């Protein structure tokens, strides 16, 4: 009886190991399917049922290594399995805020530069007007000088002082004519001095 019980125990042990292996393989497959489903759901990828079925079939065709011992590893969270997204929500919000700020700053900066250019042009115009005003004030002060007034009167309206004569030359004169005019002027000056001296002598005699 003892000899026949020993093979029966070995068969039971082998069957138990086979069941354990099958159970472990089933658990591994379920866990992988669950991870795939969670990854597909969280990542937001859209696939057709045919693609999902084909992908699962390819994965199920690969040999699975199952341990006879139950796995003691902690299950990986769904957040760790999620692939990194190319564009995050924060990046989109930051881009929108940056564009809004730029749209507000561009007109302000353009207005600033325009006003700065206008101010420079006005400053230059004011400097020119101040220079012109200084020149006019200098000319006005020159008119306070009596000698300058007499000079301008002679040049502009041909005025002469008492006892002076003014000659207007019309046409070109030769050298001989110029000498004759100079002699006449000298004679006129001599006559004027003689007349003045005679009048002084006559007044003294009286």
GROMACS .gro file of C-alpha atoms in nm:
model
  206
    1UNK     CA    1   0.000   0.000   0.000
    2UNK     CA    2   0.282   0.236   0.082
    3UNK     CA    3   0.456   0.160  -0.247
    4UNK     CA    4   0.145   0.248  -0.452
    5UNK     CA    5   0.082   0.576  -0.261
    6UNK     CA    6   0.415   0.721  -0.354
    7UNK     CA    7   0.347   0.748  -0.733
    8UNK     CA    8   0.004   0.888  -0.664
    9UNK     CA    9   0.159   1.167  -0.458
   10UNK     CA   10   0.408   1.246  -0.732
   11UNK     CA   11   0.130   1.266  -0.987
   12UNK     CA   12  -0.065   1.498  -0.764
   13UNK     CA   13   0.242   1.713  -0.716
   14UNK     CA   14   0.305   1.733  -1.090
   15UNK     CA   15  -0.057   1.817  -1.156
   16UNK     CA   16  -0.046   2.081  -0.884
   17UNK     CA   17   0.261   2.238  -1.042
   18UNK     CA   18   0.096   2.233  -1.383
   19UNK     CA   19  -0.209   2.409  -1.246
   20UNK     CA   20   0.008   2.662  -1.067
   21UNK     CA   21   0.195   2.736  -1.389
   22UNK     CA   22  -0.127   2.773  -1.582
   23UNK     CA   23  -0.271   3.000  -1.313
   24UNK     CA   24   0.044   3.210  -1.310
   25UNK     CA   25   0.038   3.240  -1.689
   26UNK     CA   26  -0.328   3.337  -1.679
   27UNK     CA   27  -0.259   3.601  -1.413
   28UNK     CA   28   0.032   3.740  -1.613
   29UNK     CA   29  -0.181   3.762  -1.926
   30UNK     CA   30  -0.462   3.932  -1.737
   31UNK     CA   31  -0.221   4.178  -1.579
   32UNK     CA   32  -0.067   4.261  -1.915
   33UNK     CA   33  -0.406   4.306  -2.077
   34UNK     CA   34  -0.510   4.532  -1.792
   35UNK     CA   35  -0.192   4.738  -1.828
   36UNK     CA   36  -0.245   4.769  -2.202
   37UNK     CA   37  -0.603   4.878  -2.151
   38UNK     CA   38  -0.500   5.135  -1.889
   39UNK     CA   39  -0.220   5.265  -2.110
   40UNK     CA   40  -0.447   5.300  -2.409
   41UNK     CA   41  -0.714   5.469  -2.200
   42UNK     CA   42  -0.481   5.719  -2.028
   43UNK     CA   43  -0.260   5.804  -2.325
   44UNK     CA   44  -0.565   5.898  -2.529
   45UNK     CA   45  -0.463   5.703  -2.835
   46UNK     CA   46  -0.751   5.611  -3.066
   47UNK     CA   47  -0.738   5.272  -3.233
   48UNK     CA   48  -0.989   5.065  -3.418
   49UNK     CA   49  -1.107   4.737  -3.266
   50UNK     CA   50  -0.926   4.547  -3.541
   51UNK     CA   51  -0.594   4.712  -3.453
   52UNK     CA   52  -0.642   4.643  -3.082
   53UNK     CA   53  -0.725   4.278  -3.152
   54UNK     CA   54  -0.424   4.236  -3.382
   55UNK     CA   55  -0.194   4.396  -3.128
   56UNK     CA   56  -0.318   4.173  -2.849
   57UNK     CA   57  -0.281   3.869  -3.074
   58UNK     CA   58   0.081   3.958  -3.149
   59UNK     CA   59   0.153   3.998  -2.782
   60UNK     CA   60  -0.021   3.673  -2.693
   61UNK     CA   61   0.180   3.482  -2.958
   62UNK     CA   62   0.507   3.568  -2.782
   63UNK     CA   63   0.625   3.306  -2.533
   64UNK     CA   64   0.551   3.404  -2.180
   65UNK     CA   65   0.786   3.313  -1.903
   66UNK     CA   66   0.587   3.234  -1.595
   67UNK     CA   67   0.737   3.160  -1.260
   68UNK     CA   68   0.606   2.875  -1.050
   69UNK     CA   69   0.614   3.098  -0.749
   70UNK     CA   70   0.355   3.373  -0.715
   71UNK     CA   71   0.498   3.715  -0.792
   72UNK     CA   72   0.558   3.927  -0.486
   73UNK     CA   73   0.635   4.244  -0.682
   74UNK     CA   74   0.409   4.539  -0.625
   75UNK     CA   75   0.191   4.621  -0.926
   76UNK     CA   76   0.316   4.909  -1.136
   77UNK     CA   77   0.083   5.206  -1.121
   78UNK     CA   78  -0.093   5.325  -1.433
   79UNK     CA   79   0.073   5.665  -1.401
   80UNK     CA   80   0.419   5.508  -1.443
   81UNK     CA   81   0.308   5.331  -1.760
   82UNK     CA   82   0.169   5.644  -1.925
   83UNK     CA   83   0.402   5.767  -2.201
   84UNK     CA   84   0.517   6.125  -2.195
   85UNK     CA   85   0.294   6.359  -2.386
   86UNK     CA   86   0.439   6.571  -2.658
   87UNK     CA   87   0.240   6.884  -2.568
   88UNK     CA   88   0.129   6.942  -2.214
   89UNK     CA   89  -0.157   7.164  -2.106
   90UNK     CA   90   0.077   7.397  -1.919
   91UNK     CA   91   0.285   7.456  -2.230
   92UNK     CA   92  -0.026   7.546  -2.432
   93UNK     CA   93  -0.149   7.786  -2.162
   94UNK     CA   94   0.196   7.945  -2.134
   95UNK     CA   95   0.209   7.993  -2.512
   96UNK     CA   96  -0.134   8.157  -2.517
   97UNK     CA   97  -0.042   8.391  -2.229
   98UNK     CA   98   0.283   8.486  -2.403
   99UNK     CA   99   0.102   8.568  -2.727
  100UNK     CA  100  -0.153   8.782  -2.541
  101UNK     CA  101   0.122   8.975  -2.360
  102UNK     CA  102   0.308   9.033  -2.688
  103UNK     CA  103  -0.011   9.155  -2.856
  104UNK     CA  104  -0.050   9.415  -2.580
  105UNK     CA  105   0.316   9.518  -2.574
  106UNK     CA  106   0.373   9.565  -2.948
  107UNK     CA  107   0.137   9.869  -2.990
  108UNK     CA  108   0.273  10.025  -2.671
  109UNK     CA  109   0.635   9.991  -2.780
  110UNK     CA  110   0.554  10.123  -3.129
  111UNK     CA  111   0.375  10.426  -2.981
  112UNK     CA  112   0.671  10.491  -2.750
  113UNK     CA  113   0.920  10.497  -3.037
  114UNK     CA  114   0.692  10.721  -3.246
  115UNK     CA  115   0.654  10.970  -2.961
  116UNK     CA  116   1.028  10.961  -2.899
  117UNK     CA  117   1.096  11.045  -3.265
  118UNK     CA  118   0.842  11.329  -3.256
  119UNK     CA  119   1.000  11.469  -2.939
  120UNK     CA  120   1.345  11.466  -3.100
  121UNK     CA  121   1.211  11.648  -3.407
  122UNK     CA  122   1.039  11.909  -3.188
  123UNK     CA  123   1.355  11.955  -2.981
  124UNK     CA  124   1.555  12.019  -3.297
  125UNK     CA  125   1.294  12.267  -3.421
  126UNK     CA  126   1.297  12.448  -3.085
  127UNK     CA  127   1.677  12.473  -3.099
  128UNK     CA  128   1.659  12.627  -3.448
  129UNK     CA  129   1.396  12.878  -3.337
  130UNK     CA  130   1.603  12.973  -3.033
  131UNK     CA  131   1.907  13.031  -3.256
  132UNK     CA  132   1.701  13.247  -3.491
  133UNK     CA  133   1.561  13.442  -3.196
  134UNK     CA  134   1.914  13.505  -3.068
  135UNK     CA  135   2.019  13.637  -3.411
  136UNK     CA  136   1.717  13.869  -3.426
  137UNK     CA  137   1.787  13.994  -3.075
  138UNK     CA  138   2.147  14.066  -3.174
  139UNK     CA  139   2.029  14.267  -3.475
  140UNK     CA  140   1.785  14.455  -3.256
  141UNK     CA  141   2.064  14.551  -3.019
  142UNK     CA  142   2.272  14.678  -3.312
  143UNK     CA  143   1.997  14.927  -3.395
  144UNK     CA  144   2.057  15.089  -3.057
  145UNK     CA  145   2.396  15.208  -3.186
  146UNK     CA  146   2.363  15.555  -3.351
  147UNK     CA  147   2.658  15.492  -3.580
  148UNK     CA  148   2.495  15.176  -3.713
  149UNK     CA  149   2.172  15.368  -3.769
  150UNK     CA  150   2.352  15.638  -3.973
  151UNK     CA  151   2.531  15.375  -4.178
  152UNK     CA  152   2.207  15.195  -4.257
  153UNK     CA  153   2.040  15.525  -4.347
  154UNK     CA  154   2.317  15.604  -4.595
  155UNK     CA  155   2.307  15.260  -4.752
  156UNK     CA  156   1.932  15.205  -4.763
  157UNK     CA  157   1.767  15.545  -4.817
  158UNK     CA  158   2.068  15.750  -4.936
  159UNK     CA  159   2.061  15.999  -4.649
  160UNK     CA  160   2.362  16.226  -4.587
  161UNK     CA  161   2.467  16.439  -4.295
  162UNK     CA  162   2.450  16.818  -4.318
  163UNK     CA  163   2.738  16.951  -4.529
  164UNK     CA  164   2.792  16.618  -4.705
  165UNK     CA  165   2.737  16.545  -5.074
  166UNK     CA  166   2.641  16.218  -5.227
  167UNK     CA  167   2.727  16.128  -5.584
  168UNK     CA  168   2.553  15.866  -5.793
  169UNK     CA  169   2.762  15.714  -6.067
  170UNK     CA  170   2.565  15.606  -6.372
  171UNK     CA  171   2.744  15.389  -6.624
  172UNK     CA  172   3.110  15.298  -6.635
  173UNK     CA  173   3.370  15.577  -6.608
  174UNK     CA  174   3.715  15.579  -6.752
  175UNK     CA  175   4.022  15.658  -6.545
  176UNK     CA  176   4.028  16.014  -6.682
  177UNK     CA  177   3.668  16.073  -6.582
  178UNK     CA  178   3.742  15.939  -6.234
  179UNK     CA  179   4.034  16.181  -6.198
  180UNK     CA  180   3.818  16.473  -6.314
  181UNK     CA  181   3.548  16.387  -6.063
  182UNK     CA  182   3.810  16.366  -5.789
  183UNK     CA  183   3.942  16.713  -5.885
  184UNK     CA  184   3.593  16.859  -5.880
  185UNK     CA  185   3.529  16.714  -5.539
  186UNK     CA  186   3.856  16.860  -5.411
  187UNK     CA  187   3.768  17.202  -5.556
  188UNK     CA  188   3.425  17.190  -5.398
  189UNK     CA  189   3.580  17.108  -5.061
  190UNK     CA  190   3.825  17.398  -5.098
  191UNK     CA  191   3.545  17.638  -5.186
  192UNK     CA  192   3.342  17.517  -4.891
  193UNK     CA  193   3.628  17.575  -4.648
  194UNK     CA  194   3.702  17.917  -4.795
  195UNK     CA  195   3.338  18.015  -4.769
  196UNK     CA  196   3.329  17.901  -4.409
  197UNK     CA  197   3.646  18.093  -4.324
  198UNK     CA  198   3.517  18.410  -4.488
  199UNK     CA  199   3.191  18.389  -4.294
  200UNK     CA  200   3.385  18.347  -3.968
  201UNK     CA  201   3.604  18.650  -4.047
  202UNK     CA  202   3.306  18.864  -4.137
  203UNK     CA  203   3.127  18.777  -3.817
  204UNK     CA  204   3.439  18.867  -3.618
  205UNK     CA  205   3.466  19.206  -3.787
  206UNK     CA  206   3.111  19.285  -3.705
   0.00000   0.00000   0.00000
